[in-house]
PDB file of C-alpha atoms in Angstrom:
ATOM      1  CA  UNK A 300       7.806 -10.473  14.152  1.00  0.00           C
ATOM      2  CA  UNK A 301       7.680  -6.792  12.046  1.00  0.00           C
ATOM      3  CA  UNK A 302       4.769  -4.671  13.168  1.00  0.00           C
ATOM      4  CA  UNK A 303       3.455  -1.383  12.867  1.00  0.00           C
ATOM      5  CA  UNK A 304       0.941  -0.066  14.951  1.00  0.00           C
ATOM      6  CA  UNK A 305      -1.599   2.529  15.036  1.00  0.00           C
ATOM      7  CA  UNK A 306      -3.138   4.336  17.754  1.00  0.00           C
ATOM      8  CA  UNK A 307      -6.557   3.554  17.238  1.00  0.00           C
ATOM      9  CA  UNK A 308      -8.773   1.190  14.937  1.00  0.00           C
ATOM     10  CA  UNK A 309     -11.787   3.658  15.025  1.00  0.00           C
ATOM     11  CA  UNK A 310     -12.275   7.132  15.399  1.00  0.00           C
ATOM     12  CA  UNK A 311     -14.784   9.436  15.319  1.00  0.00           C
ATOM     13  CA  UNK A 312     -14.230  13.324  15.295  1.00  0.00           C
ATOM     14  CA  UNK A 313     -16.283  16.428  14.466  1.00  0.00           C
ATOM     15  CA  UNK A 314     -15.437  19.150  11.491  1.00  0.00           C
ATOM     16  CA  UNK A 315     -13.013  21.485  13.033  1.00  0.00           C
ATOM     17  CA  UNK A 316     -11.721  19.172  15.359  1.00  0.00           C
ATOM     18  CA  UNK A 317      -7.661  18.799  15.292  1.00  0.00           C
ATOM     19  CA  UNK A 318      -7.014  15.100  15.162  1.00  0.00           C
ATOM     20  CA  UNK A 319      -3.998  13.455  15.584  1.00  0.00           C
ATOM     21  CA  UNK A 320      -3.325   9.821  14.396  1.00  0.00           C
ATOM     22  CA  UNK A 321      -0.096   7.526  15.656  1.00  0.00           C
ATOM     23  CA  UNK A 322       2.005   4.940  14.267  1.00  0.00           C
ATOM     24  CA  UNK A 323       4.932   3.117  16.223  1.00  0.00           C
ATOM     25  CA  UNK A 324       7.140   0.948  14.010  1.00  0.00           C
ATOM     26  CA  UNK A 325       9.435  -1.588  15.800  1.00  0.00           C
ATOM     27  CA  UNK A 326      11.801  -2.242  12.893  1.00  0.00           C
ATOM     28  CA  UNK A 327      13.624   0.044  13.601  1.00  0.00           C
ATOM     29  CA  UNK A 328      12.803   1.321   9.752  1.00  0.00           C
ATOM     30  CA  UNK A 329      14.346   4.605   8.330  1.00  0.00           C
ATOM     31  CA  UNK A 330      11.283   5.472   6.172  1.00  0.00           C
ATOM     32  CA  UNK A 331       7.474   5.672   7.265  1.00  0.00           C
ATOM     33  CA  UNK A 332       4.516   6.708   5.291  1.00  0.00           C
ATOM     34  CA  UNK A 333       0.836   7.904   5.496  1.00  0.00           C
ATOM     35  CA  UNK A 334      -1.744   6.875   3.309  1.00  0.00           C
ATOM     36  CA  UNK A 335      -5.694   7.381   3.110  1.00  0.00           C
ATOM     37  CA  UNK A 336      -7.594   4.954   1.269  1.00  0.00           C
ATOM     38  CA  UNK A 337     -10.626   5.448  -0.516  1.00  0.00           C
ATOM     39  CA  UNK A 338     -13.382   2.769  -2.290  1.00  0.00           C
ATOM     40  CA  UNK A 339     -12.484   2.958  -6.498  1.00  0.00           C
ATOM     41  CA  UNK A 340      -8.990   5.274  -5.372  1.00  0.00           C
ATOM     42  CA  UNK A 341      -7.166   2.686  -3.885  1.00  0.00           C
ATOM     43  CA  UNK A 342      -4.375   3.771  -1.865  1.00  0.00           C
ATOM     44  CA  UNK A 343      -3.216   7.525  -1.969  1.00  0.00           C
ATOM     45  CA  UNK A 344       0.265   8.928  -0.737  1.00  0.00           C
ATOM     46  CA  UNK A 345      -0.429  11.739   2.360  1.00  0.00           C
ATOM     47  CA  UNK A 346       3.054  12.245   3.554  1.00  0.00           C
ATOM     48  CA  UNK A 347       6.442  10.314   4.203  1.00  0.00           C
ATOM     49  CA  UNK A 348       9.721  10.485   6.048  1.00  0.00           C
ATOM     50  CA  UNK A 349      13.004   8.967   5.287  1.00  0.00           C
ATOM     51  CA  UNK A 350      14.469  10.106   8.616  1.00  0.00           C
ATOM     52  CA  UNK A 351      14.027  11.825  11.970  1.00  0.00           C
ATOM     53  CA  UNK A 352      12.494  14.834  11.644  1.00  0.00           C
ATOM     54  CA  UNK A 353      12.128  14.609   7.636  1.00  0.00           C
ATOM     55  CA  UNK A 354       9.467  15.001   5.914  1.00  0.00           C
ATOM     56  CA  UNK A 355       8.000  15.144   1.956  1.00  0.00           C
ATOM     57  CA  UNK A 356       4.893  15.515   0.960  1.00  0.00           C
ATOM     58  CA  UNK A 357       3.052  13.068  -1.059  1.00  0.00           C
ATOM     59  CA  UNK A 358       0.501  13.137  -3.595  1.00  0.00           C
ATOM     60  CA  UNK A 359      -2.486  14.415  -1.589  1.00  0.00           C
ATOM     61  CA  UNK A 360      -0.799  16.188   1.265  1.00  0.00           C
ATOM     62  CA  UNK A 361      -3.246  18.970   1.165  1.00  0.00           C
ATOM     63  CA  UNK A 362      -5.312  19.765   5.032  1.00  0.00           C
ATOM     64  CA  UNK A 363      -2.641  17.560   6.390  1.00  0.00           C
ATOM     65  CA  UNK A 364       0.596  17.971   7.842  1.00  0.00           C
ATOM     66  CA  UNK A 365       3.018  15.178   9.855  1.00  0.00           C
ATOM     67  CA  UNK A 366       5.647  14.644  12.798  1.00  0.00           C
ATOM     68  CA  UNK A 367       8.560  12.591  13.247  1.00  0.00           C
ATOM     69  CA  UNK A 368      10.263  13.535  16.086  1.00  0.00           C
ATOM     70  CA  UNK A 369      11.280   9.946  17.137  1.00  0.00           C
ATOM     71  CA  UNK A 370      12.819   7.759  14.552  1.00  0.00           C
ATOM     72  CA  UNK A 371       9.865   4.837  15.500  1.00  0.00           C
ATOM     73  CA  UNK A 372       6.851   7.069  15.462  1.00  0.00           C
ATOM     74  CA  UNK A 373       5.151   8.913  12.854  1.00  0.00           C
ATOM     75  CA  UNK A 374       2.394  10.947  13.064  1.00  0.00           C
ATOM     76  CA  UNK A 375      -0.276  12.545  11.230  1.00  0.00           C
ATOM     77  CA  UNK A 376      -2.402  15.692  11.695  1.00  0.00           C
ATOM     78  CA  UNK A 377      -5.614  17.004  10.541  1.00  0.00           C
ATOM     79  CA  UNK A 378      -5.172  20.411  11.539  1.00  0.00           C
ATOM     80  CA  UNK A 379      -8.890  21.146  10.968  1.00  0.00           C
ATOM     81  CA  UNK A 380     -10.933  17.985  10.218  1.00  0.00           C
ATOM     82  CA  UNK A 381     -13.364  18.141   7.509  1.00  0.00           C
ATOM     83  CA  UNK A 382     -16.072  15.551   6.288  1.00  0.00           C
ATOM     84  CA  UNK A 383     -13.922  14.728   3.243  1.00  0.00           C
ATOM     85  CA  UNK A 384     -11.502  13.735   5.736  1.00  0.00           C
ATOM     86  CA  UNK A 385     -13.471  10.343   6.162  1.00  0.00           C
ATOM     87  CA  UNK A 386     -11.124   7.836   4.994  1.00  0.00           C
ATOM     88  CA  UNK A 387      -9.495   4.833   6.028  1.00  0.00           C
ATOM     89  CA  UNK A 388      -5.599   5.794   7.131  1.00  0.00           C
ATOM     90  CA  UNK A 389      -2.652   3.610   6.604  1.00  0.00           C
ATOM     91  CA  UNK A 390       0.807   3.802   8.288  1.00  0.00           C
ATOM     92  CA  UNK A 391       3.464   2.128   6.646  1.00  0.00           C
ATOM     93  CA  UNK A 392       7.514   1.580   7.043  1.00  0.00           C
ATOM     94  CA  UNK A 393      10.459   0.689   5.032  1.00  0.00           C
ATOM     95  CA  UNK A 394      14.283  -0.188   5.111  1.00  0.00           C
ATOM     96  CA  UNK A 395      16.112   2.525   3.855  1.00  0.00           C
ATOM     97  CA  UNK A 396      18.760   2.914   1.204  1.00  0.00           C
ATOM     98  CA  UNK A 397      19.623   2.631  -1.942  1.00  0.00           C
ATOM     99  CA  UNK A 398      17.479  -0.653  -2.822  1.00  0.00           C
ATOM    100  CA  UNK A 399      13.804  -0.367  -2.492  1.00  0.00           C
ATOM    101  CA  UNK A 400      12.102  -2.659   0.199  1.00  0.00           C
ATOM    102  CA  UNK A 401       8.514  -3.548   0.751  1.00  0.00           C
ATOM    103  CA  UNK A 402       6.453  -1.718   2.921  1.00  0.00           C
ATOM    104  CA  UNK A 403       4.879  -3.391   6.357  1.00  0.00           C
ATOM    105  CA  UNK A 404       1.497  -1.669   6.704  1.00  0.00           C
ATOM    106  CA  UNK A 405      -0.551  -1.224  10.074  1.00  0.00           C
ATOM    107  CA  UNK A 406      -4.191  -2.054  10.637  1.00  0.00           C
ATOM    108  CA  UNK A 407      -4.873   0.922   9.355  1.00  0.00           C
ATOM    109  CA  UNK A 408      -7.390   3.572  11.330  1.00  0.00           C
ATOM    110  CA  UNK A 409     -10.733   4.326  10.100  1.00  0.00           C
ATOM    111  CA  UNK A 410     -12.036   8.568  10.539  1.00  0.00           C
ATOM    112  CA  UNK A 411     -15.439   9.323  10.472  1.00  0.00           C
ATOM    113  CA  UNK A 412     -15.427  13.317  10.601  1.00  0.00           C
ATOM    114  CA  UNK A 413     -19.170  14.405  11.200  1.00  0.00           C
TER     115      UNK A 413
ATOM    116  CA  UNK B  59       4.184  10.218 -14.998  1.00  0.00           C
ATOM    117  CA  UNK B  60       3.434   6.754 -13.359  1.00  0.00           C
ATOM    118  CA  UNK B  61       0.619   4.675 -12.802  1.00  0.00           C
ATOM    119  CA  UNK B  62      -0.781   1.557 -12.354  1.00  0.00           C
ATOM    120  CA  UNK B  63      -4.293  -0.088 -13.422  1.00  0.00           C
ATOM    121  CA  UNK B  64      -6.245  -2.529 -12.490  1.00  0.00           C
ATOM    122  CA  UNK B  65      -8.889  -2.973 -14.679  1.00  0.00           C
ATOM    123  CA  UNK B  66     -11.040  -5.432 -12.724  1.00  0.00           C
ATOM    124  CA  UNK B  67     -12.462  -3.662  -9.973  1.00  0.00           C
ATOM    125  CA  UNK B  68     -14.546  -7.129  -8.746  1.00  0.00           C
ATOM    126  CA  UNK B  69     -14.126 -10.765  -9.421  1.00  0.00           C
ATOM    127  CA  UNK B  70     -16.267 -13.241  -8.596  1.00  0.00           C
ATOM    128  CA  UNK B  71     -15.162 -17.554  -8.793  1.00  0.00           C
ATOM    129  CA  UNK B  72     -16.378 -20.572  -6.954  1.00  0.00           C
ATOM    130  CA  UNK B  73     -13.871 -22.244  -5.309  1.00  0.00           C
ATOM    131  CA  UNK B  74     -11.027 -24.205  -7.171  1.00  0.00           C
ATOM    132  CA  UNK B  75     -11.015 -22.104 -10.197  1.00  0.00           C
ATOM    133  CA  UNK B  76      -8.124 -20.386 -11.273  1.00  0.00           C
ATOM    134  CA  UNK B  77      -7.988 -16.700 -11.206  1.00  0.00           C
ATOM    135  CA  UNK B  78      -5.977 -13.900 -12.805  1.00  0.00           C
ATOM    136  CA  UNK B  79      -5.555 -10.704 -11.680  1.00  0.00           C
ATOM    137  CA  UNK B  80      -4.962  -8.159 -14.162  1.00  0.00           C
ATOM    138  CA  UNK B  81      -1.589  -5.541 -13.302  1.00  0.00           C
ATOM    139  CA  UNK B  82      -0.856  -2.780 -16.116  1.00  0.00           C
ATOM    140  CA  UNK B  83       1.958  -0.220 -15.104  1.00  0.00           C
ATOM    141  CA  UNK B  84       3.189   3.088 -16.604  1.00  0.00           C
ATOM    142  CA  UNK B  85       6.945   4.507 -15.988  1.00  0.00           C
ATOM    143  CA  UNK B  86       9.020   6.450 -17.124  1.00  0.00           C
ATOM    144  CA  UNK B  87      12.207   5.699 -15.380  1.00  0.00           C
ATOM    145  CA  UNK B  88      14.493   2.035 -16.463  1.00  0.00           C
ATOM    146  CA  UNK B  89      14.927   0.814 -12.838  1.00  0.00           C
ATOM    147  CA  UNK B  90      11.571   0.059 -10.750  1.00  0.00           C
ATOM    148  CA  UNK B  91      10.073  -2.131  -8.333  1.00  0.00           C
ATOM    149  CA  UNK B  92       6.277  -3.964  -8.818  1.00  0.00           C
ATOM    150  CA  UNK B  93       4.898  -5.195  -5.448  1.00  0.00           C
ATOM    151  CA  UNK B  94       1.708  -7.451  -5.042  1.00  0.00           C
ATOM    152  CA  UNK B  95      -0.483  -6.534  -1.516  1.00  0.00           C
ATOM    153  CA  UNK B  96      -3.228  -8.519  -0.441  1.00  0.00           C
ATOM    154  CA  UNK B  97      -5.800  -6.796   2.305  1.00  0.00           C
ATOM    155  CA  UNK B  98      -7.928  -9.293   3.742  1.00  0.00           C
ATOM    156  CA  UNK B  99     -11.184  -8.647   5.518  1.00  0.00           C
ATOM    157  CA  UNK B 100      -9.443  -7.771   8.519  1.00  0.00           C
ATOM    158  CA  UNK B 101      -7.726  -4.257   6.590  1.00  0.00           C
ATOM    159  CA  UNK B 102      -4.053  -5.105   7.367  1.00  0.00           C
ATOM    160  CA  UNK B 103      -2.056  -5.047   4.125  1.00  0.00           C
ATOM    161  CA  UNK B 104      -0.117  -7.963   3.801  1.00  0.00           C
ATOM    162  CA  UNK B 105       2.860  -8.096   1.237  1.00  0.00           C
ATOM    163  CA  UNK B 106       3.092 -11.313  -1.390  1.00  0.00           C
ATOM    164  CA  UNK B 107       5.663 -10.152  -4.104  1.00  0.00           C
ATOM    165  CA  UNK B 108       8.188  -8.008  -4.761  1.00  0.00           C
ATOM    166  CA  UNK B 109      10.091  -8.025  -8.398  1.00  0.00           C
ATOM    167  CA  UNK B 110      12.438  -5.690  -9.976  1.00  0.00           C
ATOM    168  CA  UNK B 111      12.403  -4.311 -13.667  1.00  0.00           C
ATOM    169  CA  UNK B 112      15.551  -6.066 -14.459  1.00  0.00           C
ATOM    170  CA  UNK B 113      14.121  -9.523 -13.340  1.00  0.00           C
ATOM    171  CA  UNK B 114      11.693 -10.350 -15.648  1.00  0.00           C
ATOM    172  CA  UNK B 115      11.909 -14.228 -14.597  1.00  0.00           C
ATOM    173  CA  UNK B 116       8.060 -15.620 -13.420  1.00  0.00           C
ATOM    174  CA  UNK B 117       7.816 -16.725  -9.933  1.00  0.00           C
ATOM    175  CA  UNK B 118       5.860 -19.377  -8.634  1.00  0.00           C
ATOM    176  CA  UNK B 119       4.997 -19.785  -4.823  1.00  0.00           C
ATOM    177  CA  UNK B 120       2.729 -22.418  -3.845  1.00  0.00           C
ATOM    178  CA  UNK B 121      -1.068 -21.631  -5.487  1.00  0.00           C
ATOM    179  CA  UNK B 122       0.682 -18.022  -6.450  1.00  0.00           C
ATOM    180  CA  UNK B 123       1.805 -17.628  -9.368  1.00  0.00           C
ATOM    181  CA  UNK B 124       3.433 -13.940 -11.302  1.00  0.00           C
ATOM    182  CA  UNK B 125       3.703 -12.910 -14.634  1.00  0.00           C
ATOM    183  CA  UNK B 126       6.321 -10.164 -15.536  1.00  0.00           C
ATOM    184  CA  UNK B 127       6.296  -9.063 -18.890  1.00  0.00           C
ATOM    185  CA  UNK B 128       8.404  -5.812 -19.777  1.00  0.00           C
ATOM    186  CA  UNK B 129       6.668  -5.799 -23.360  1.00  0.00           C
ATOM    187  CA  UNK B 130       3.216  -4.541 -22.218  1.00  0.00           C
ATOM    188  CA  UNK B 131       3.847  -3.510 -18.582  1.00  0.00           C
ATOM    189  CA  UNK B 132       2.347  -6.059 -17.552  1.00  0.00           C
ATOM    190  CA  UNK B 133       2.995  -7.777 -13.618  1.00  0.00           C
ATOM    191  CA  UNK B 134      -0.137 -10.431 -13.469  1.00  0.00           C
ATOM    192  CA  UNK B 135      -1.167 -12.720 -10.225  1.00  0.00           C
ATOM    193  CA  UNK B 136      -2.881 -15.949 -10.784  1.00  0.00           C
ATOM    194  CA  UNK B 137      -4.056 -17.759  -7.959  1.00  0.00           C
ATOM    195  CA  UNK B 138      -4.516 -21.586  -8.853  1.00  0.00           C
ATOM    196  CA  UNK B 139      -7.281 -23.463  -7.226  1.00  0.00           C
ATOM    197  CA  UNK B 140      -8.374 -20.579  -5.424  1.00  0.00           C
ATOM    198  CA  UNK B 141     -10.095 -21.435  -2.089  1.00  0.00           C
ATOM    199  CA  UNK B 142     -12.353 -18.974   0.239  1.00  0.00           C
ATOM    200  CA  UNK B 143      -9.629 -17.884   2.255  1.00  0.00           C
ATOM    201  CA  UNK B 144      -8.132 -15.904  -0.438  1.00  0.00           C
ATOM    202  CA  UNK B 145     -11.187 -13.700  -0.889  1.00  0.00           C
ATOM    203  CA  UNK B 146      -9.778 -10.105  -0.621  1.00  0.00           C
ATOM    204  CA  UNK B 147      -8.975  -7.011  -2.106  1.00  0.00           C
ATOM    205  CA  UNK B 148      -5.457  -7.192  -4.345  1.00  0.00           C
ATOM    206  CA  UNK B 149      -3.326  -4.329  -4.755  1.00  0.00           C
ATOM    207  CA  UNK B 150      -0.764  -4.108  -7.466  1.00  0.00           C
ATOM    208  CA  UNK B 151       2.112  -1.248  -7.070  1.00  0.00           C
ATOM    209  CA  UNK B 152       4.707   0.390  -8.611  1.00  0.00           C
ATOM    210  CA  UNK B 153       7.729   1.937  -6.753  1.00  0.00           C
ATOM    211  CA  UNK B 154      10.226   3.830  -8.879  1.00  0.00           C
ATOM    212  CA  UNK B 155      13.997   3.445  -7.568  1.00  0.00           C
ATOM    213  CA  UNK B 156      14.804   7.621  -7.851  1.00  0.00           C
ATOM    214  CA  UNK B 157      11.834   7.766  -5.090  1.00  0.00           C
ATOM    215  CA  UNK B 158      11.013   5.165  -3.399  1.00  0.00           C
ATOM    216  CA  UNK B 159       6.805   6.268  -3.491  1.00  0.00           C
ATOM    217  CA  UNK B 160       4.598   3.450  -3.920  1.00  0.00           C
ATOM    218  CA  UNK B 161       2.075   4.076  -6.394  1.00  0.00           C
ATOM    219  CA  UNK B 162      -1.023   1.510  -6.232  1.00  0.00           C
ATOM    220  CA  UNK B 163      -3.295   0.206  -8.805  1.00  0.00           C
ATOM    221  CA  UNK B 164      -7.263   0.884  -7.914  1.00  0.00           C
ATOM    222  CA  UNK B 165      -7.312  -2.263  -6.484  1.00  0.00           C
ATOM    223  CA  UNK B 166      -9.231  -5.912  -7.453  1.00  0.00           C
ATOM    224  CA  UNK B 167     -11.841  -6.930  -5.348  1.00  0.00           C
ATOM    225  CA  UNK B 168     -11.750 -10.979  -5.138  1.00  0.00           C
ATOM    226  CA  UNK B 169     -14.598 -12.809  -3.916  1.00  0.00           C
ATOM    227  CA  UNK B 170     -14.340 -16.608  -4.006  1.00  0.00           C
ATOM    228  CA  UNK B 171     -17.275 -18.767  -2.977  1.00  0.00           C
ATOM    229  CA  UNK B 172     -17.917 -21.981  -1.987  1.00  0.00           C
TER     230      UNK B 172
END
């Protein structure tokens, strides 16, 4: 069975703080992505990766930067958390090539930054 | 530059009525991909439908139905005989082959009741 996992279901961090969130695919997928969603935005690109140590930045990828030093784990950095940081965070992978694949998404991980 | 709506943020049936769920898409390119998600209370995306732009052909799956239409960019879900179980939020998405991004609709908020 696919899965995707991330570190932690709930987390709770202070402004400033440097947090660090972790996904683990075991599909051995060649692309992984972040996402924060937010109520009325649906779900917004952070950052993705179609290989080891690759990485593009999506649509929002401002205050956040990634890591993919392993070709199963992705991870995602709030270099200096911030209140509008709150969000819930999705990890997602892919097949790669040429033909586009759906995405397997993880539980997600919901931030509170106070 | 591409997007997808979903126009009905919340939709509210009783159970065994049969629901549509609105999917309008904007693209530029000729080749793309339209996904269906469903996220259940429990956050986990889970993926229901994947069709490309050069299959326009509906699909039927059990109570799931899908309703490609090139004319009006137009990808529409209709659950038949909906029961409680598939109260959750729907996400609609658009995936253009030159970049593999998924783009999501705003989501539709489906509440079914007893």
């Amino acid at each position: 069975d696919v899965k995707v996992t991330q570190s932690s279901r709930y987390l709770v961090k202070r402004t400033g703080e440097k947090v660090f969130l972790e996904c683990v695919q075991d599909m051995d997928h060649e692309n992984m992505f972040w996402y924060r969603q937010d109520p009325g935005l649906g779900l917004r690109l952070i950052y993705f990766s179609y290989d080891v140590k690759m990485k593009e930045k999506g649509d929002i990828p401002e205050g956040y930067s990634v890591s993919r030093e392993k070709k199963e784990r992705f991870s995602l950095i709030l270099e200096s958390a911030s209140t509008n940081q709150t969000s819930m965070y999705l990890c997602a992978s892919s097949l790669g090539g040429r033909v586009i694949t759906e995405q397997f998404f993880g539980p997600g991980t919901r931030l509170t930054v106070l | 530059a591409q997007k997808v709506t979903q126009a009905q943020t919340e939709i509210s049936v009783v159970e065994k009525e049969d629901v549509t769920l609105d999917c309008v898409y904007e693209t530029r390119d000729t080749t793309y991909y339209l996904f269906w998600y469903k996220q259940p209370p429990s956050g986990e995306l889970v993926f229901l439908i994947r069709r490309n732009s050069f299959d326009e052909q509906n699909e039927i799956s059990g109570r799931y139905s899908w309703n490609f239409q090139k004319s009006t960019s137009s990808f529409n879900f209709t659950i038949t005989a909906s029961q409680v179980v598939d109260s959750a939020v729907y996400f609609c998405a658009l995936s253009e082959a030159s970049t593999g991004k998924l783009i999501f609709g705003q989501g539709t908020t489906l509440q079914v009741k007893p």
